[in-house]
Short mmCIF file of C-alpha atoms (C1' of nucleotides) in Angstrom, two decimals:
data_model
loop_
_atom_site.label_atom_id
_atom_site.label_comp_id
_atom_site.label_asym_id
_atom_site.label_seq_id
_atom_site.Cartn_x
_atom_site.Cartn_y
_atom_site.Cartn_z
CA MET A 28 4.68 18.86 -20.51
CA HIS A 29 1.27 19.58 -18.91
CA GLY A 30 1.64 15.45 -17.44
CA ILE A 31 -1.60 13.73 -17.14
CA GLU A 32 -5.02 14.98 -15.48
CA ILE A 33 -7.69 13.03 -13.57
CA ALA A 34 -11.35 13.44 -13.79
CA VAL A 35 -14.13 12.00 -12.58
CA SER A 36 -17.20 11.49 -15.32
CA THR A 37 -20.50 9.55 -13.47
CA VAL A 38 -23.80 7.96 -15.32
CA ILE A 39 -26.64 8.18 -13.66
CA PHE A 40 -29.89 6.34 -14.10
CA ALA A 41 -32.68 6.44 -12.46
CA LEU A 42 -36.18 4.95 -14.14
CA ARG A 43 -38.44 8.05 -15.30
CA HIS A 44 -42.42 7.67 -15.93
CA ASP A 45 -43.34 9.55 -20.02
CA PRO A 46 -46.56 10.12 -19.85
CA ARG A 47 -46.50 11.08 -24.12
CA ALA A 48 -45.74 7.30 -23.89
CA ASP A 49 -47.25 5.88 -20.77
CA CYS A 50 -44.29 3.92 -20.01
CA THR A 51 -41.37 4.25 -17.31
CA ALA A 52 -37.71 3.77 -18.95
CA LEU A 53 -34.85 3.89 -18.01
CA TRP A 54 -32.96 7.87 -18.05
CA MET A 55 -29.72 9.32 -17.55
CA PRO A 56 -28.92 13.40 -16.75
CA LEU A 57 -26.40 14.68 -19.13
CA VAL A 58 -24.54 18.10 -19.56
CA ARG A 59 -23.91 20.15 -22.72
CA ARG A 60 -20.65 21.05 -23.04
CA VAL A 61 -19.57 24.90 -22.92
CA ARG A 62 -16.03 25.03 -24.85
CA GLU A 63 -14.16 22.72 -27.32
CA PRO A 64 -13.39 20.24 -27.94
CA TYR A 65 -16.88 18.62 -28.63
CA GLU A 66 -18.87 22.37 -27.43
CA GLY A 67 -22.44 21.78 -27.82
CA SER A 68 -22.36 17.90 -27.56
CA TRP A 69 -23.70 16.18 -24.24
CA ALA A 70 -21.62 14.92 -22.21
CA LEU A 71 -21.27 12.75 -19.15
CA PRO A 72 -21.75 15.19 -15.65
CA GLY A 73 -18.02 15.19 -14.10
CA GLY A 74 -15.10 17.16 -13.49
CA PRO A 75 -11.41 17.45 -11.98
CA VAL A 76 -9.99 15.31 -8.59
CA ARG A 77 -9.10 18.23 -6.59
CA PRO A 78 -5.62 17.54 -5.25
CA ASP A 79 -7.54 16.20 -1.29
CA GLU A 80 -10.80 14.55 -2.65
CA ASP A 81 -10.79 11.19 -2.68
CA LEU A 82 -12.37 9.73 -5.52
CA THR A 83 -15.59 8.87 -5.22
CA ASP A 84 -16.24 12.58 -3.52
CA THR A 85 -15.41 13.97 -6.77
CA ALA A 86 -18.07 12.21 -8.00
CA ARG A 87 -20.50 13.46 -5.65
CA ARG A 88 -19.53 16.90 -5.61
CA THR A 89 -19.77 17.16 -9.34
CA LEU A 90 -22.43 15.08 -9.48
CA VAL A 91 -23.95 18.14 -6.55
CA GLU A 92 -22.81 21.01 -8.45
CA THR A 93 -23.77 20.35 -12.04
CA THR A 94 -27.11 18.37 -11.92
CA ALA A 95 -28.18 18.94 -7.85
CA LEU A 96 -29.04 14.85 -7.15
CA SER A 97 -27.59 12.19 -4.54
CA PRO A 98 -27.79 8.88 -5.47
CA THR A 99 -28.83 5.65 -2.91
CA TYR A 100 -25.61 4.03 -4.84
CA LEU A 101 -22.30 4.71 -6.42
CA GLU A 102 -19.93 2.12 -7.84
CA GLN A 103 -16.60 2.31 -9.58
CA LEU A 104 -17.55 1.53 -12.76
CA TYR A 105 -14.11 1.94 -14.60
CA THR A 106 -11.15 3.97 -15.91
CA PHE A 107 -10.84 5.23 -19.44
CA GLY A 108 -7.26 6.11 -20.24
CA HIS A 109 -6.64 5.24 -24.00
CA VAL A 110 -4.00 8.05 -25.58
CA ASP A 111 -6.45 9.48 -28.19
CA ARG A 112 -9.61 9.34 -26.08
CA ALA A 113 -9.98 13.54 -27.06
CA PRO A 114 -9.34 13.19 -31.07
CA ARG A 115 -5.64 14.76 -31.49
CA PRO A 116 -3.95 16.99 -32.00
CA VAL A 117 -5.98 19.07 -29.10
CA PRO A 118 -4.99 21.54 -26.62
CA GLY A 119 -4.25 20.89 -23.03
CA PRO A 120 -3.23 17.28 -21.19
CA ARG A 121 -4.12 13.82 -21.59
CA VAL A 122 -7.13 13.42 -19.58
CA ILE A 123 -7.55 10.27 -17.59
CA SER A 124 -11.50 9.67 -16.34
CA VAL A 125 -12.39 7.57 -13.96
CA VAL A 126 -15.87 6.56 -14.25
CA TYR A 127 -18.86 6.02 -11.37
CA TRP A 128 -21.72 4.93 -12.03
CA ALA A 129 -25.05 5.80 -9.61
CA LEU A 130 -28.49 4.70 -8.76
CA VAL A 131 -31.30 7.43 -8.06
CA ARG A 132 -34.66 7.45 -6.72
CA PRO A 133 -37.87 8.83 -8.90
CA GLU A 134 -38.14 11.51 -6.41
CA GLU A 135 -34.38 12.38 -6.08
CA ALA A 136 -34.61 12.85 -10.31
CA GLU A 137 -37.65 15.22 -9.74
CA ARG A 138 -35.45 17.24 -8.06
CA GLY A 139 -32.77 17.87 -9.66
CA ILE A 140 -31.90 20.65 -12.13
CA GLU A 141 -32.80 20.60 -15.75
CA ASP A 142 -32.32 23.95 -17.90
CA GLU A 143 -30.80 24.12 -21.68
CA ASN A 144 -27.78 23.03 -20.58
CA VAL A 145 -28.65 19.65 -18.25
CA ALA A 146 -31.65 17.43 -19.37
CA TRP A 147 -32.38 13.75 -19.25
CA HIS A 148 -32.10 11.44 -21.91
CA ALA A 149 -33.02 7.70 -22.52
CA ALA A 150 -30.18 5.66 -21.37
CA ASP A 151 -30.92 3.33 -24.64
CA HIS A 152 -31.10 5.27 -27.41
CA PRO A 153 -28.56 8.84 -26.12
CA PRO A 154 -27.99 12.02 -28.67
CA GLU A 155 -24.73 12.00 -30.04
CA LEU A 156 -22.22 12.49 -27.40
CA ALA A 157 -18.74 13.82 -26.79
CA PHE A 158 -15.19 11.73 -26.37
CA ASP A 159 -15.70 8.19 -25.97
CA HIS A 160 -18.70 8.73 -23.61
CA ALA A 161 -21.09 6.58 -25.66
CA THR A 162 -18.87 3.63 -25.33
CA ILE A 163 -18.66 3.91 -21.56
CA VAL A 164 -22.55 4.60 -20.91
CA GLU A 165 -22.93 1.04 -23.32
CA TYR A 166 -20.59 -0.57 -20.52
CA ALA A 167 -22.69 1.19 -17.77
CA LEU A 168 -25.94 0.32 -18.79
CA TRP A 169 -24.12 -3.28 -19.54
CA ARG A 170 -23.23 -3.54 -15.77
CA LEU A 171 -26.50 -2.35 -14.51
CA ARG A 172 -27.95 -5.63 -16.13
CA THR A 173 -25.62 -7.42 -15.45
CA LYS A 174 -25.67 -6.66 -11.86
CA MET A 175 -29.50 -6.71 -11.89
CA GLU A 176 -29.08 -10.25 -12.12
CA TYR A 177 -27.50 -11.54 -9.26
CA SER A 178 -28.21 -7.94 -6.20
CA ARG A 179 -30.94 -6.41 -5.10
CA ILE A 180 -29.16 -3.08 -6.68
CA ALA A 181 -32.80 -2.92 -7.52
CA GLN A 182 -34.19 -2.08 -4.77
CA ALA A 183 -31.96 1.22 -5.03
CA PHE A 184 -34.36 2.57 -7.19
CA LEU A 185 -37.38 2.78 -4.95
CA GLY A 186 -37.81 4.44 -2.02
CA GLU A 187 -38.18 3.57 1.53
CA THR A 188 -40.90 1.44 1.08
CA PHE A 189 -42.34 0.19 -2.20
CA THR A 190 -44.85 -3.25 -3.38
CA LEU A 191 -43.73 -5.74 -4.91
CA ALA A 192 -45.01 -5.29 -7.82
CA GLN A 193 -42.73 -2.00 -7.70
CA LEU A 194 -39.68 -3.82 -7.69
CA ARG A 195 -40.87 -6.37 -10.35
CA GLN A 196 -41.75 -3.01 -12.65
CA VAL A 197 -38.14 -2.05 -11.61
CA TYR A 198 -35.98 -5.26 -13.73
CA GLU A 199 -38.62 -5.58 -16.34
CA VAL A 200 -38.33 -1.75 -17.39
CA VAL A 201 -34.15 -2.64 -17.05
CA LEU A 202 -34.13 -5.73 -18.41
CA GLN A 203 -36.51 -5.35 -21.26
CA ARG A 204 -38.52 -8.35 -20.12
CA THR A 205 -42.09 -9.11 -18.91
CA LEU A 206 -41.48 -11.56 -15.33
CA ASP A 207 -44.31 -13.66 -14.07
CA PRO A 208 -45.68 -11.81 -10.82
CA ALA A 209 -46.18 -15.57 -8.67
CA ASN A 210 -42.54 -16.49 -9.58
CA PHE A 211 -41.35 -12.98 -8.81
CA ARG A 212 -42.65 -12.66 -6.00
CA ARG A 213 -41.37 -16.12 -4.27
CA GLN A 214 -37.82 -15.57 -5.87
CA VAL A 215 -37.95 -12.07 -4.04
CA GLU A 216 -39.80 -13.43 -0.48
CA SER A 217 -37.26 -16.00 -0.47
CA SER A 218 -33.76 -14.18 -0.97
CA GLY A 219 -33.97 -12.68 2.27
CA GLY A 220 -33.55 -8.85 0.83
CA VAL A 221 -36.93 -7.10 1.81
CA GLU A 222 -39.46 -7.97 4.82
CA PRO A 223 -43.07 -6.50 4.98
CA THR A 224 -43.63 -4.23 6.92
CA GLY A 225 -47.84 -5.22 7.82
CA GLU A 226 -48.41 -1.92 5.96
CA HIS A 227 -50.58 -2.13 2.49
CA LEU A 228 -50.29 1.07 -0.19
CA VAL A 229 -53.70 2.89 0.17
CA GLY A 230 -54.75 4.52 -3.10
CA GLY A 231 -54.91 2.56 -5.11
CA ARG A 232 -57.20 0.97 -7.64
CA HIS A 233 -57.51 -2.66 -6.50
CA ARG A 234 -57.01 -5.27 -3.81
CA PRO A 235 -54.28 -3.05 -1.98
CA PRO A 236 -51.05 -3.97 -2.19
CA MET A 237 -48.32 -5.52 0.23
CA LEU A 238 -45.71 -2.56 1.17
CA TYR A 239 -42.32 -3.47 1.69
CA ARG A 240 -38.91 -2.34 2.79
CA HIS A 241 -35.18 -3.38 2.08
CA ARG A 242 -33.58 -5.18 5.16
CA ALA A 243 -30.81 -3.22 6.55
CA ALA A 244 -28.26 -6.55 6.92
CA SER A 245 -28.45 -7.66 3.67
CA ASP A 246 -26.04 -5.56 1.18
CA LEU A 247 -26.76 -4.17 -2.04
CA ALA A 248 -24.56 -4.60 -4.19
CA ASP A 249 -22.00 -7.91 -3.55
CA ASN A 250 -19.18 -6.23 -4.31
CA GLY A 251 -16.54 -8.50 -2.61
CA PRO A 252 -13.86 -7.22 -0.03
CA LEU A 253 -14.49 -3.66 -1.08
CA THR A 254 -17.51 -3.04 1.02
CA ARG A 255 -15.68 -0.98 2.85
CA LEU A 256 -14.04 1.09 0.59
CA MET B 25 2.54 22.03 -5.81
CA HIS B 26 2.39 18.41 -8.03
CA GLY B 27 -0.31 17.61 -8.58
CA ILE B 28 -2.17 14.11 -9.18
CA GLU B 29 0.68 11.46 -10.46
CA ILE B 30 -1.12 8.29 -11.98
CA ALA B 31 0.48 4.19 -11.51
CA VAL B 32 -0.05 1.45 -12.43
CA SER B 33 0.33 -1.66 -10.95
CA THR B 34 -0.60 -4.92 -11.58
CA VAL B 35 -1.91 -8.59 -9.45
CA ILE B 36 -0.21 -11.57 -11.09
CA PHE B 37 -1.46 -14.81 -10.35
CA ALA B 38 -0.02 -18.19 -11.72
CA LEU B 39 -0.38 -22.18 -10.53
CA ARG B 40 2.57 -23.19 -9.41
CA HIS B 41 3.38 -26.37 -7.75
CA ASP B 42 5.46 -26.72 -4.54
CA PRO B 43 7.15 -29.87 -4.33
CA ARG B 44 8.44 -29.72 -1.32
CA ALA B 45 4.14 -29.39 0.21
CA ASP B 46 3.62 -31.68 -2.98
CA CYS B 47 0.89 -29.38 -3.45
CA THR B 48 -0.30 -26.75 -6.44
CA ALA B 49 -1.43 -23.18 -5.02
CA LEU B 50 -1.41 -19.22 -6.06
CA TRP B 51 1.46 -17.17 -6.56
CA MET B 52 2.03 -13.95 -7.50
CA PRO B 53 5.24 -12.16 -8.11
CA LEU B 54 6.21 -9.48 -5.68
CA VAL B 55 9.10 -6.74 -6.07
CA ARG B 56 11.10 -5.15 -3.68
CA ARG B 57 11.03 -1.25 -2.52
CA VAL B 58 14.15 -0.24 -3.13
CA ARG B 59 13.24 3.34 -1.56
CA GLU B 60 10.86 5.18 0.81
CA PRO B 61 8.02 4.58 1.36
CA TYR B 62 7.94 1.18 2.51
CA GLU B 63 11.83 0.35 2.04
CA GLY B 64 12.73 -3.16 2.01
CA SER B 65 8.51 -4.34 1.92
CA TRP B 66 6.89 -6.42 -1.01
CA ALA B 67 4.77 -4.51 -3.47
CA LEU B 68 3.18 -5.00 -6.60
CA PRO B 69 4.79 -4.80 -9.43
CA GLY B 70 4.01 -1.26 -11.50
CA GLY B 71 5.00 1.90 -12.45
CA PRO B 72 4.59 5.43 -13.24
CA VAL B 73 1.97 6.09 -16.77
CA ARG B 74 3.81 7.95 -19.88
CA PRO B 75 2.68 10.15 -21.14
CA ASP B 76 1.95 8.45 -24.44
CA GLU B 77 1.22 5.56 -22.98
CA ASP B 78 -2.52 2.91 -22.97
CA LEU B 79 -3.17 2.22 -19.08
CA THR B 80 -2.86 -1.99 -20.45
CA ASP B 81 0.41 -0.63 -22.33
CA THR B 82 1.76 0.55 -19.43
CA ALA B 83 0.66 -2.57 -17.31
CA ARG B 84 2.48 -4.68 -20.06
CA ARG B 85 5.67 -2.80 -19.96
CA THR B 86 5.65 -2.55 -16.03
CA LEU B 87 5.90 -6.42 -16.05
CA VAL B 88 8.35 -7.02 -18.57
CA GLU B 89 10.19 -4.90 -16.80
CA THR B 90 9.99 -5.82 -13.00
CA THR B 91 9.04 -9.68 -13.75
CA ALA B 92 9.90 -10.37 -17.31
CA LEU B 93 6.50 -11.84 -17.04
CA SER B 94 3.98 -11.80 -20.34
CA PRO B 95 0.20 -12.58 -19.07
CA THR B 96 -2.43 -14.57 -21.07
CA TYR B 97 -4.83 -12.46 -19.40
CA LEU B 98 -4.78 -8.95 -18.68
CA GLU B 99 -8.09 -6.67 -17.55
CA GLN B 100 -8.74 -3.88 -15.27
CA LEU B 101 -9.56 -4.27 -12.48
CA TYR B 102 -9.74 -1.15 -9.78
CA THR B 103 -9.02 2.21 -9.44
CA PHE B 104 -7.32 3.57 -5.73
CA GLY B 105 -7.08 6.48 -5.53
CA HIS B 106 -8.27 7.48 -1.43
CA VAL B 107 -5.89 10.52 -0.74
CA ASP B 108 -4.24 8.47 2.71
CA ARG B 109 -3.21 5.64 0.67
CA ALA B 110 0.42 6.52 1.60
CA PRO B 111 0.70 7.76 5.17
CA ARG B 112 0.78 11.42 5.94
CA PRO B 113 3.12 13.28 5.48
CA VAL B 114 5.19 11.93 2.79
CA PRO B 115 7.47 13.28 0.35
CA GLY B 116 6.64 13.65 -3.23
CA PRO B 117 2.57 14.28 -5.12
CA ARG B 118 -0.57 12.16 -4.46
CA VAL B 119 -0.58 9.27 -6.37
CA ILE B 120 -3.52 7.33 -7.74
CA SER B 121 -2.92 3.52 -8.77
CA VAL B 122 -5.26 1.65 -11.74
CA VAL B 123 -4.66 -1.58 -10.71
CA TYR B 124 -5.01 -4.27 -13.73
CA TRP B 125 -4.66 -8.11 -12.68
CA ALA B 126 -2.74 -10.88 -14.77
CA LEU B 127 -3.37 -14.82 -15.19
CA VAL B 128 -0.20 -16.67 -16.25
CA ARG B 129 1.29 -20.26 -18.29
CA PRO B 130 3.43 -21.91 -15.20
CA GLU B 131 5.92 -22.16 -18.18
CA GLU B 132 5.60 -18.80 -18.70
CA ALA B 133 6.21 -18.07 -14.79
CA GLU B 134 8.85 -20.48 -14.43
CA ARG B 135 11.24 -17.92 -17.04
CA GLY B 136 9.55 -14.90 -14.61
CA ILE B 137 13.09 -12.75 -13.09
CA GLU B 138 13.12 -14.15 -9.91
CA ASP B 139 15.97 -12.93 -7.80
CA GLU B 140 16.65 -10.80 -3.90
CA ASN B 141 14.41 -7.97 -5.51
CA VAL B 142 11.39 -10.20 -7.26
CA ALA B 143 9.96 -13.28 -5.71
CA TRP B 144 6.75 -15.59 -5.36
CA HIS B 145 4.57 -15.82 -2.55
CA ALA B 146 1.69 -17.50 -1.63
CA ALA B 147 -1.61 -15.59 -3.01
CA ASP B 148 -3.15 -16.80 -0.18
CA HIS B 149 -0.73 -15.59 2.97
CA PRO B 150 1.40 -12.90 1.73
CA PRO B 151 4.19 -11.70 3.55
CA GLU B 152 3.39 -7.68 4.61
CA LEU B 153 2.94 -5.20 1.95
CA ALA B 154 3.83 -1.60 1.33
CA PHE B 155 0.82 0.95 0.84
CA ASP B 156 -3.29 -0.18 0.39
CA HIS B 157 -1.58 -2.94 -1.36
CA ALA B 158 -2.40 -6.26 1.36
CA THR B 159 -5.89 -4.44 0.25
CA ILE B 160 -5.57 -4.79 -3.70
CA VAL B 161 -4.33 -8.22 -3.55
CA GLU B 162 -7.57 -9.80 -1.73
CA TYR B 163 -10.00 -7.61 -3.62
CA ALA B 164 -8.03 -9.23 -7.13
CA LEU B 165 -8.62 -13.27 -5.44
CA TRP B 166 -12.40 -12.47 -4.77
CA ARG B 167 -12.67 -10.82 -8.35
CA LEU B 168 -10.73 -14.02 -9.83
CA ARG B 169 -12.42 -16.49 -7.68
CA THR B 170 -15.62 -14.83 -8.60
CA LYS B 171 -14.95 -15.33 -12.56
CA MET B 172 -14.02 -18.26 -12.40
CA GLU B 173 -17.37 -19.24 -11.89
CA TYR B 174 -18.87 -17.63 -14.42
CA SER B 175 -16.59 -17.75 -17.51
CA ARG B 176 -13.85 -19.56 -18.94
CA ILE B 177 -10.20 -17.97 -17.18
CA ALA B 178 -9.26 -20.71 -16.24
CA GLN B 179 -7.69 -21.85 -19.45
CA ALA B 180 -5.21 -19.03 -19.02
CA PHE B 181 -3.64 -20.98 -16.63
CA LEU B 182 -3.18 -23.63 -19.00
CA GLY B 183 -1.09 -23.99 -22.70
CA GLU B 184 -2.36 -24.88 -26.24
CA THR B 185 -3.26 -27.96 -24.79
CA PHE B 186 -4.53 -29.39 -21.58
CA THR B 187 -6.54 -32.75 -20.16
CA LEU B 188 -9.29 -32.49 -18.07
CA ALA B 189 -7.85 -33.25 -15.55
CA GLN B 190 -5.76 -30.57 -15.79
CA LEU B 191 -8.47 -27.96 -15.90
CA ARG B 192 -10.12 -29.05 -12.94
CA GLN B 193 -6.88 -28.91 -11.03
CA VAL B 194 -7.31 -25.06 -11.96
CA TYR B 195 -11.18 -25.30 -10.17
CA GLU B 196 -10.07 -26.94 -7.19
CA VAL B 197 -6.61 -25.18 -6.65
CA VAL B 198 -8.40 -21.23 -6.53
CA LEU B 199 -11.33 -21.85 -5.55
CA GLN B 200 -10.89 -23.97 -2.22
CA ARG B 201 -12.42 -26.94 -2.77
CA THR B 202 -12.95 -30.47 -4.55
CA LEU B 203 -14.83 -31.43 -8.18
CA ASP B 204 -16.96 -34.52 -9.12
CA PRO B 205 -14.56 -35.22 -11.99
CA ALA B 206 -18.00 -36.90 -13.62
CA ASN B 207 -20.43 -33.75 -13.44
CA PHE B 208 -17.16 -31.53 -13.82
CA ARG B 209 -16.49 -33.08 -17.24
CA ARG B 210 -20.03 -32.65 -18.00
CA GLN B 211 -20.28 -29.37 -17.28
CA VAL B 212 -17.22 -28.58 -19.26
CA GLU B 213 -18.34 -30.45 -22.64
CA SER B 214 -21.74 -28.45 -22.86
CA SER B 215 -20.68 -25.84 -22.13
CA GLY B 216 -18.80 -25.40 -25.89
CA GLY B 217 -15.88 -23.89 -24.15
CA VAL B 218 -12.87 -26.39 -25.64
CA GLU B 219 -12.62 -29.52 -28.21
CA PRO B 220 -10.73 -32.25 -28.36
CA THR B 221 -7.74 -31.91 -30.50
CA GLY B 222 -7.96 -36.24 -31.31
CA GLU B 223 -5.20 -36.76 -29.60
CA HIS B 224 -4.23 -38.36 -26.11
CA LEU B 225 -1.56 -37.43 -23.39
CA VAL B 226 1.23 -39.68 -22.93
CA GLY B 227 3.91 -40.59 -20.78
CA GLY B 228 1.74 -40.72 -17.07
CA ARG B 229 0.73 -43.41 -15.48
CA HIS B 230 -2.58 -44.65 -16.02
CA ARG B 231 -5.06 -44.19 -19.18
CA PRO B 232 -4.30 -41.41 -21.42
CA PRO B 233 -6.81 -39.04 -21.53
CA MET B 234 -8.39 -36.73 -24.26
CA LEU B 235 -6.34 -33.72 -24.51
CA TYR B 236 -8.67 -31.17 -25.22
CA ARG B 237 -7.86 -26.57 -26.71
CA HIS B 238 -9.53 -23.77 -26.25
CA ARG B 239 -12.32 -22.96 -28.79
CA ALA B 240 -11.22 -19.78 -30.62
CA ALA B 241 -14.79 -18.97 -30.89
CA SER B 242 -15.81 -18.88 -27.56
CA ASP B 243 -14.65 -15.37 -25.24
CA LEU B 244 -12.49 -16.00 -22.14
CA ALA B 245 -13.66 -13.46 -20.14
CA ASP B 246 -16.84 -11.97 -20.75
CA ASN B 247 -16.80 -8.39 -19.90
CA GLY B 248 -19.54 -6.94 -22.30
CA PRO B 249 -19.06 -4.52 -24.50
CA LEU B 250 -15.35 -3.61 -23.31
CA THR B 251 -14.32 -6.50 -25.33
CA ARG B 252 -13.30 -4.26 -28.24
CA LEU B 253 -10.55 -1.80 -25.62
"C1'" DT C 19 -70.69 -7.73 -10.37
"C1'" DA C 20 -67.21 -6.91 -13.28
"C1'" DA C 21 -62.26 -5.73 -13.50
"C1'" DA C 22 -57.58 -4.96 -12.40
"C1'" DT C 23 -54.45 -6.43 -9.30
"C1'" DA C 24 -53.22 -9.70 -5.18
"C1'" DG C 25 -51.61 -13.24 -3.72
"C1'" DT C 26 -51.18 -18.80 -4.21
"C1'" DG C 27 -50.91 -24.43 -5.22
"C1'" DT C 28 -48.73 -27.19 -8.43
"C1'" DC C 29 -46.89 -28.97 -12.53
"C1'" DT C 30 -42.73 -29.32 -16.02
"C1'" DT C 31 -38.51 -28.32 -17.39
"C1'" DT C 32 -33.72 -27.33 -16.30
"C1'" DA C 33 -29.06 -27.85 -13.89
"C1'" DA C 34 -26.19 -29.41 -10.64
"C1'" DG C 35 -24.70 -32.65 -7.60
"C1'" DA C 36 -23.48 -37.56 -5.22
"C1'" DC C 37 -22.34 -41.87 -6.20
"C1'" DA C 38 -22.30 -46.82 -8.59
"C1'" DC C 39 -20.63 -48.30 -13.29
"C1'" DT C 40 -17.37 -49.20 -17.07
"C1'" DA C 41 -12.73 -48.72 -19.85
"C1'" DT C 42 -7.98 -48.69 -20.10
"C1'" DG C 43 -4.09 -47.91 -19.61
"C1'" DG C 44 0.87 -48.57 -16.60
"C1'" DA C 45 3.62 -51.41 -12.77
"C1'" DT D 7 -4.11 -58.85 -12.10
"C1'" DC D 8 -4.15 -54.81 -9.47
"C1'" DC D 9 -4.42 -50.33 -8.90
"C1'" DA D 10 -4.95 -45.38 -10.50
"C1'" DT D 11 -7.24 -42.62 -13.19
"C1'" DA D 12 -10.32 -41.95 -17.61
"C1'" DG D 13 -15.17 -42.11 -19.04
"C1'" DT D 14 -20.26 -42.98 -18.56
"C1'" DG D 15 -25.56 -44.16 -16.49
"C1'" DT D 16 -28.66 -42.77 -13.68
"C1'" DC D 17 -30.86 -41.32 -9.11
"C1'" DT D 18 -31.88 -37.41 -6.09
"C1'" DT D 19 -32.41 -32.37 -5.97
"C1'" DA D 20 -33.21 -27.39 -5.71
"C1'" DA D 21 -34.15 -23.56 -8.44
"C1'" DA D 22 -36.88 -21.66 -12.70
"C1'" DG D 23 -40.55 -21.09 -15.24
"C1'" DA D 24 -45.01 -21.87 -17.28
"C1'" DC D 25 -49.78 -21.23 -15.35
"C1'" DA D 26 -54.16 -22.06 -13.79
"C1'" DC D 27 -55.94 -20.97 -9.47
"C1'" DT D 28 -57.88 -17.71 -5.57
"C1'" DA D 29 -58.69 -12.82 -3.34
"C1'" DT D 30 -60.06 -8.25 -2.03
"C1'" DT D 31 -60.27 -4.19 -3.67
"C1'" DT D 32 -62.44 0.17 -6.24
"C1'" DA D 33 -65.79 1.37 -10.19
#
DNA sequence: TAAATAGTGTCTTTAAGACACTATGGA
DNA sequence: TCCATAGTGTCTTAAAGACACTATTTA
């Protein structure tokens, strides 16, 4: 008897601009499986937990090893442990996956590895995925969209400073609907999550917008008592 | 090397009436540890996952085995896997706990086992707990209170039929604040989560209130795409 | 000066909350 | 008849959304 093996997988989201369609959308990196089962299929990056490694450390390590990405936001999503997650009969032990989800900034996403076995895909229309990873991606998307409504995680998609138009675009792309610029501005300003830097963005084609930064005091995520972990 | 062991624990909440203080509060059953580490301390009910058992099945099975309780609501909470969850050095392998949280009805809670090694405790003032179980209980309480605000899980604390005053009491006890009966009634009625049975509660000391039931169509929890699992 | 985005003002709608009021049973 | 609770009506406040308006830059 092999017992149960425990692994960590991560769904990573980034906003990427597609020059061909001239639109920005949610993308995620996937890795190609190089052995059975599901050899050749795309799957979430991840790997087994080492004996002396915290679960978040496994998530970060496997992310760097397979995609070279360092996320600005990382949170546990759900643990998937159904007995029939892998088609049976299957060689090897049953695997339980602790799944994390992560957000990376566009510049970071550009630096990520991209080759035959690691590639970005549209999060809303993923290719055929190994195991139960399609379900996992769907759930991660739902969590992202739900959490956008009541927290400040949108800021994790952006760099140190940003304009309100950029922040609004994050919401518009993720939630897939347009937002009124005037009302959006008022909401964000009164929420206290951002503060003006005093600088303006230069080089644009129109009136230079104010640059804002995250307010350090405010927590992005609202995970209650788990913030410390 | 032993590898990693995987276990399931569950935080179970019920509303119990304390006759001495004449007040209703949130209680949870705990089990006493009968071996090291933490021998004699109180801990959450649970146990190891069997090789061919789904995680929710482990939760239900260990609940019945240790407390004889069958919950009306059961949902995964979080997976705790810190390397130092148990004080080191410690005999035996590292344990990762997939934690669930559950709600049971008062009648069901009455039927539960209660002896020297299984007892109910006030959820807000638990005794000294083994491992990281104090953190876990705190997080479960936070999730319960957060979820009360935007879902219908309160109904999982009640039986088939109930009055709006009973439903309101669930909110008041869990959220620890009083609610306006008039506004509460309007909110619940317009939410579409309940429907009147046409019957009235008899035997009370005052005007007999209408009895309501849950509307089958409406989902209690709002877990997005994970409702199926 | 035209175009485009930055940013402001204000009205409408909606929901939450406070609170006075009527209704109906039991003691 | 009194009291406690069931249940209704209505006013105030706050937030969300629609949308017209002014401001400032580049081309």
